[in-house]
XYZ file of C-alpha atoms in Angstrom:
357
model
C -17.505 3.708 16.051
C -16.742 2.035 19.384
C -13.504 0.141 19.476
C -12.907 -0.087 23.211
C -15.089 0.128 26.328
C -13.055 3.057 27.637
C -11.341 5.168 25.035
C -11.276 8.751 26.157
C -8.003 9.243 28.005
C -4.626 9.808 26.442
C -2.315 6.820 26.199
C 0.339 8.828 27.998
C -1.905 9.362 31.008
C -2.263 5.591 31.340
C 1.486 5.068 31.080
C 1.370 2.988 27.895
C 4.695 2.474 26.181
C 3.079 2.165 22.744
C 0.033 3.837 21.269
C -0.630 1.041 18.764
C 0.472 -2.566 18.306
C 0.354 -3.693 14.670
C -0.778 -7.273 14.127
C -0.415 -8.491 10.542
C 0.588 -11.241 8.147
C 4.148 -10.490 7.116
C 3.698 -12.534 3.958
C 0.942 -10.193 2.786
C 1.765 -6.702 3.986
C 5.056 -6.351 5.877
C 6.983 -4.507 3.168
C 4.008 -2.616 1.740
C 0.842 -1.563 3.536
C 1.914 -2.287 7.125
C 5.232 -0.489 6.718
C 3.450 2.525 5.198
C 0.945 2.539 8.072
C 3.737 2.304 10.651
C 5.475 5.323 9.125
C 2.236 7.318 8.952
C 1.521 6.644 12.639
C 5.018 7.804 13.564
C 4.651 10.899 11.380
C 1.519 11.750 13.381
C 3.579 11.618 16.613
C 2.069 8.310 17.670
C 4.167 5.456 19.048
C 3.428 2.283 17.088
C 4.981 -1.141 17.691
C 5.775 -3.352 14.712
C 7.919 -6.453 15.118
C 11.058 -6.208 13.023
C 11.001 -9.800 11.807
C 13.977 -10.468 14.047
C 11.900 -11.977 16.829
C 12.469 -15.696 17.094
C 9.258 -17.490 16.184
C 8.163 -20.840 17.511
C 4.881 -22.589 18.193
C 3.552 -19.762 20.365
C 4.066 -16.016 20.472
C 6.966 -14.788 22.568
C 6.851 -13.038 25.923
C 8.362 -10.023 24.146
C 5.275 -9.673 21.965
C 2.911 -10.338 24.854
C 4.604 -7.512 26.768
C 4.343 -5.205 23.728
C 0.602 -5.907 23.466
C 0.078 -5.316 27.189
C 1.922 -2.009 26.940
C -0.058 -0.781 23.923
C -3.196 1.349 24.086
C -4.722 -0.326 21.051
C -4.015 -3.214 18.715
C -4.540 -2.482 15.031
C -5.251 -5.854 13.430
C -4.693 -6.055 9.677
C -6.810 -8.905 8.364
C -5.441 -9.834 4.938
C -5.844 -12.863 2.689
C -3.275 -15.076 4.413
C -3.722 -13.865 7.993
C -5.599 -16.983 9.079
C -3.045 -19.257 7.392
C -0.526 -18.358 10.098
C -0.935 -20.050 13.476
C 1.394 -17.360 14.806
C -0.997 -14.596 13.683
C -3.945 -16.462 15.188
C -2.209 -16.963 18.542
C -1.288 -13.286 18.564
C -4.889 -12.394 17.721
C -6.179 -14.600 20.540
C -3.883 -12.911 23.054
C -4.953 -9.467 21.802
C -8.640 -10.404 22.033
C -8.178 -11.736 25.573
C -6.607 -8.403 26.553
C -9.510 -6.560 24.928
C -12.043 -8.668 26.851
C -10.164 -8.473 30.151
C -11.723 -7.058 33.303
C -9.524 -3.959 33.223
C -10.876 -3.009 29.767
C -7.931 -0.747 28.975
C -6.876 -2.360 25.686
C -8.710 -1.430 22.506
C -8.796 -3.034 19.091
C -9.197 -1.563 15.628
C -9.814 -4.233 12.956
C -8.751 -3.459 9.398
C -9.994 -5.582 6.516
C -7.375 -5.172 3.809
C -8.450 -6.745 0.519
C -10.723 -9.165 2.388
C -14.466 -8.930 2.943
C -15.389 -8.941 6.665
C -18.253 -11.307 5.822
C -15.844 -14.215 5.294
C -15.180 -14.252 9.037
C -18.850 -14.889 9.737
C -18.756 -17.845 7.349
C -15.725 -19.724 8.684
C -17.949 -22.684 9.606
C -20.079 -22.722 6.468
C -19.294 -24.138 3.049
C -19.952 -21.782 0.167
C -19.825 -23.228 -3.315
C -20.004 -19.784 -4.949
C -16.737 -18.442 -3.535
C -13.689 -19.786 -1.756
C -13.201 -18.644 1.829
C -9.447 -18.511 2.600
C -10.119 -18.198 6.338
C -12.376 -21.261 6.495
C -9.899 -23.241 4.393
C -6.985 -22.253 6.651
C -8.857 -23.036 9.873
C -9.980 -26.428 8.577
C -6.342 -27.258 7.836
C -5.243 -26.019 11.261
C -7.825 -28.241 12.938
C -6.097 -31.341 11.561
C -2.853 -30.270 13.205
C -3.860 -28.433 16.369
C -7.224 -29.987 17.205
C -10.743 -28.621 17.327
C -10.542 -27.052 20.792
C -7.682 -24.702 19.960
C -9.007 -23.814 16.521
C -12.446 -23.057 17.984
C -10.780 -20.488 20.255
C -9.247 -18.880 17.161
C -12.649 -18.909 15.477
C -14.148 -17.199 18.505
C -11.534 -14.444 18.428
C -12.085 -13.880 14.705
C -15.843 -13.587 15.181
C -15.337 -11.297 18.168
C -13.159 -8.944 16.145
C -15.572 -8.729 13.233
C -18.253 -7.626 15.703
C -16.159 -4.539 16.455
C -16.560 -1.636 14.040
C -13.532 -1.553 11.757
C -12.314 -0.084 8.488
C -12.271 -1.781 5.087
C -10.182 -1.337 1.932
C -11.035 -1.194 -0.972
C -13.951 1.087 -0.233
C -15.681 3.889 -2.130
C -14.512 6.240 0.584
C -10.844 5.839 -0.339
C -9.259 6.567 -3.718
C -5.868 5.186 -2.725
C -4.338 3.103 0.103
C -2.786 6.278 1.491
C -6.289 7.721 2.034
C -7.159 4.565 3.950
C -4.029 5.010 6.055
C -4.930 8.647 6.754
C -8.328 7.542 8.039
C -6.728 4.873 10.245
C -4.423 7.447 11.827
C -7.282 9.900 12.430
C -9.534 7.154 13.798
C -6.829 5.957 16.169
C -6.376 9.468 17.537
C -10.082 10.231 17.795
C -11.309 6.960 19.282
C -8.531 6.655 21.833
C -8.162 10.295 22.801
C -4.596 10.567 21.516
C -3.321 13.854 20.143
C -1.977 13.476 16.621
C 0.143 15.728 14.457
C -1.563 17.141 11.372
C -0.607 15.144 8.300
C 1.589 16.673 5.614
C -0.106 17.821 2.428
C 2.226 15.418 0.623
C 1.181 11.785 0.777
C 3.895 10.251 -1.384
C 7.607 10.836 -1.648
C 7.907 9.453 -5.170
C 5.419 8.853 -7.976
C 6.707 6.195 -10.386
C 5.753 6.443 -14.067
C 6.804 3.505 -16.241
C 5.773 1.145 -19.005
C 4.835 -2.027 -17.144
C 5.503 -4.569 -19.892
C 9.131 -3.383 -20.124
C 10.239 -3.523 -16.535
C 7.460 -4.091 -13.983
C 8.736 -7.455 -12.719
C 12.405 -6.570 -12.507
C 13.718 -3.025 -12.352
C 10.532 -1.408 -11.007
C 10.094 -4.010 -8.263
C 13.713 -3.517 -7.193
C 13.354 0.265 -7.282
C 10.119 0.137 -5.289
C 11.741 -2.121 -2.693
C 14.800 0.110 -2.346
C 12.635 3.209 -1.928
C 10.589 1.563 0.804
C 13.656 0.222 2.604
C 15.033 3.771 2.588
C 11.846 5.059 4.279
C 10.341 6.634 1.168
C 6.664 6.153 0.314
C 6.290 5.465 -3.430
C 3.155 5.576 -5.566
C 2.834 2.943 -8.295
C -0.056 3.271 -10.706
C -0.546 -0.492 -10.983
C -0.981 -0.770 -7.197
C -3.820 1.750 -7.362
C -5.856 0.390 -10.240
C -4.386 2.844 -12.762
C -2.451 0.431 -14.976
C -5.217 0.266 -17.538
C -4.899 1.698 -21.037
C -6.820 4.761 -19.858
C -6.068 6.174 -16.425
C -8.702 7.809 -14.301
C -7.796 11.470 -14.834
C -8.954 12.763 -11.462
C -7.174 9.979 -9.569
C -3.922 10.585 -11.443
C -4.200 14.349 -10.857
C -4.682 13.718 -7.132
C -1.665 11.409 -6.971
C 0.546 13.914 -8.783
C -0.498 16.807 -6.543
C 0.194 14.676 -3.451
C 3.709 13.672 -4.495
C 6.978 15.427 -3.708
C 8.772 14.013 -6.737
C 8.276 11.799 -9.751
C 10.654 9.282 -11.292
C 10.019 8.818 -15.014
C 11.457 5.488 -16.149
C 12.076 5.828 -19.865
C 12.311 2.377 -21.443
C 12.085 0.948 -24.949
C 8.298 1.114 -25.160
C 7.506 4.028 -22.834
C 6.949 6.552 -25.647
C 4.776 4.076 -27.557
C 2.200 3.884 -24.758
C -0.543 6.573 -24.861
C -1.209 5.825 -21.179
C 2.408 6.568 -20.257
C 2.460 9.656 -22.462
C -0.653 11.010 -20.743
C 0.983 10.417 -17.355
C 4.178 12.105 -18.522
C 2.303 15.124 -19.872
C 0.325 15.616 -16.663
C 3.452 15.284 -14.534
C 5.506 17.622 -16.742
C 2.838 20.318 -16.980
C 2.041 20.188 -13.254
C 5.745 20.490 -12.403
C 6.238 23.363 -14.856
C 3.211 25.284 -13.587
C 3.540 24.804 -9.827
C 7.291 24.233 -9.297
C 6.229 21.830 -6.522
C 7.100 18.515 -8.138
C 10.693 17.438 -8.761
C 11.040 15.240 -11.865
C 13.866 12.707 -12.074
C 14.287 10.901 -15.423
C 15.748 7.396 -15.443
C 16.926 5.824 -18.697
C 16.408 2.075 -18.529
C 17.959 0.233 -21.491
C 17.606 3.345 -23.635
C 19.803 6.421 -24.029
C 18.822 10.084 -24.011
C 19.398 10.183 -27.750
C 17.042 7.270 -28.285
C 14.347 8.974 -26.218
C 14.758 12.192 -28.191
C 14.476 10.186 -31.403
C 11.292 8.504 -30.124
C 9.841 11.972 -29.557
C 10.729 13.119 -33.068
C 9.167 10.020 -34.619
C 6.103 9.952 -32.400
C 3.682 10.623 -35.243
C 5.005 7.676 -37.214
C 5.167 5.335 -34.219
C 1.448 5.708 -33.535
C 0.040 5.886 -37.072
C -3.303 4.184 -36.535
C -4.031 5.774 -33.191
C -2.703 9.137 -34.330
C -5.075 9.247 -37.281
C -8.165 7.957 -35.466
C -7.917 8.926 -31.829
C -5.363 11.597 -31.068
C -5.440 15.209 -32.118
C -2.326 16.779 -33.581
C -2.171 19.181 -30.623
C -2.066 16.244 -28.163
C 0.851 14.643 -29.980
C 2.673 17.965 -30.076
C 2.306 18.335 -26.287
C 3.508 14.742 -25.780
C 6.632 15.521 -27.830
C 7.349 18.643 -25.788
C 6.933 16.720 -22.525
C 9.276 13.916 -23.644
C 11.961 16.379 -24.730
C 11.514 18.546 -21.640
C 11.876 15.663 -19.202
C 14.682 14.008 -21.164
C 16.760 17.185 -20.839
C 16.483 17.219 -17.036
C 19.374 15.857 -14.930
C 19.097 12.071 -14.898
C 19.242 10.033 -11.720
C 20.670 7.012 -13.499
C 21.170 5.660 -16.960
C 21.062 1.872 -16.935
C 22.834 0.873 -20.091
C 24.028 -2.287 -21.760
C 25.735 -2.837 -25.080
C 22.611 -1.721 -26.900
C 22.316 1.574 -25.056
C 25.873 2.861 -24.868
C 26.317 6.189 -26.591
């Protein structure tokens, strides 16, 4: 991979203030992927720059951001679905690309294609009836407002970036976004000659196990947001393609072994979901065997007594599936896991009139 004409010397030897400038669509990734990447870069002893959303935005990027780009060894550009919808992002990209193509050739770029196919950037001038191209659509709209000359410069920068070897997610190489982030950190260090600190064996601070139909759009979203704002890195199964009725066993095992702790959100239907029960069993048994994983039960609109009762009545609550699919030994282990976790010290018990004991 070649991401800059000259990329062998340490950023410190060149006097750069920042190792990496993060360019991204805040609408898409500010509170999720980009924040996680920023923290991973810092954990590796790199010096990333990420605007804090407090910079006053107008029709053009500010001198503050231009200075940050100039003082960065590399710009990591996160191309996401709505990146091209923002004239701000496109102006920032154009400035970055001009620095990359400058005569001094000291600024590198590392393009990341996050949930977008790099091929759409080659097709920003071509109509495709088979699939919608969000970048072409956005640029066509921009042309009505800003004129063809300016938008053509944006198109040129987009094409120039896609010509540079970058990294793409999803990809068979990465099981989870955190694996993608690990590769970005390693690539940044390797390609730009920057020493990085070895990553921790733990990738996540908290693994969240929950029944999505009960609380995904309210309590879980709030909990996830609070964890991230407090500088924790959470793992949510639905964000990693594991919210199906049957989880990928190896992927779940990997996530559990990479987590420092797990929050089990007991809710009204948690114990009625075989998927949740399998997650709970794996988490409970791994914690019991290794003593490496801290389990924190949360009781959301249910009490401890109700959860214990769900465990006792598990056979009856899954009559059809119990008879046809699940062995008696499996159900017995599920019961033991429910009771074992329910007896642990609870982080919180969210109760209303229906859950007061």
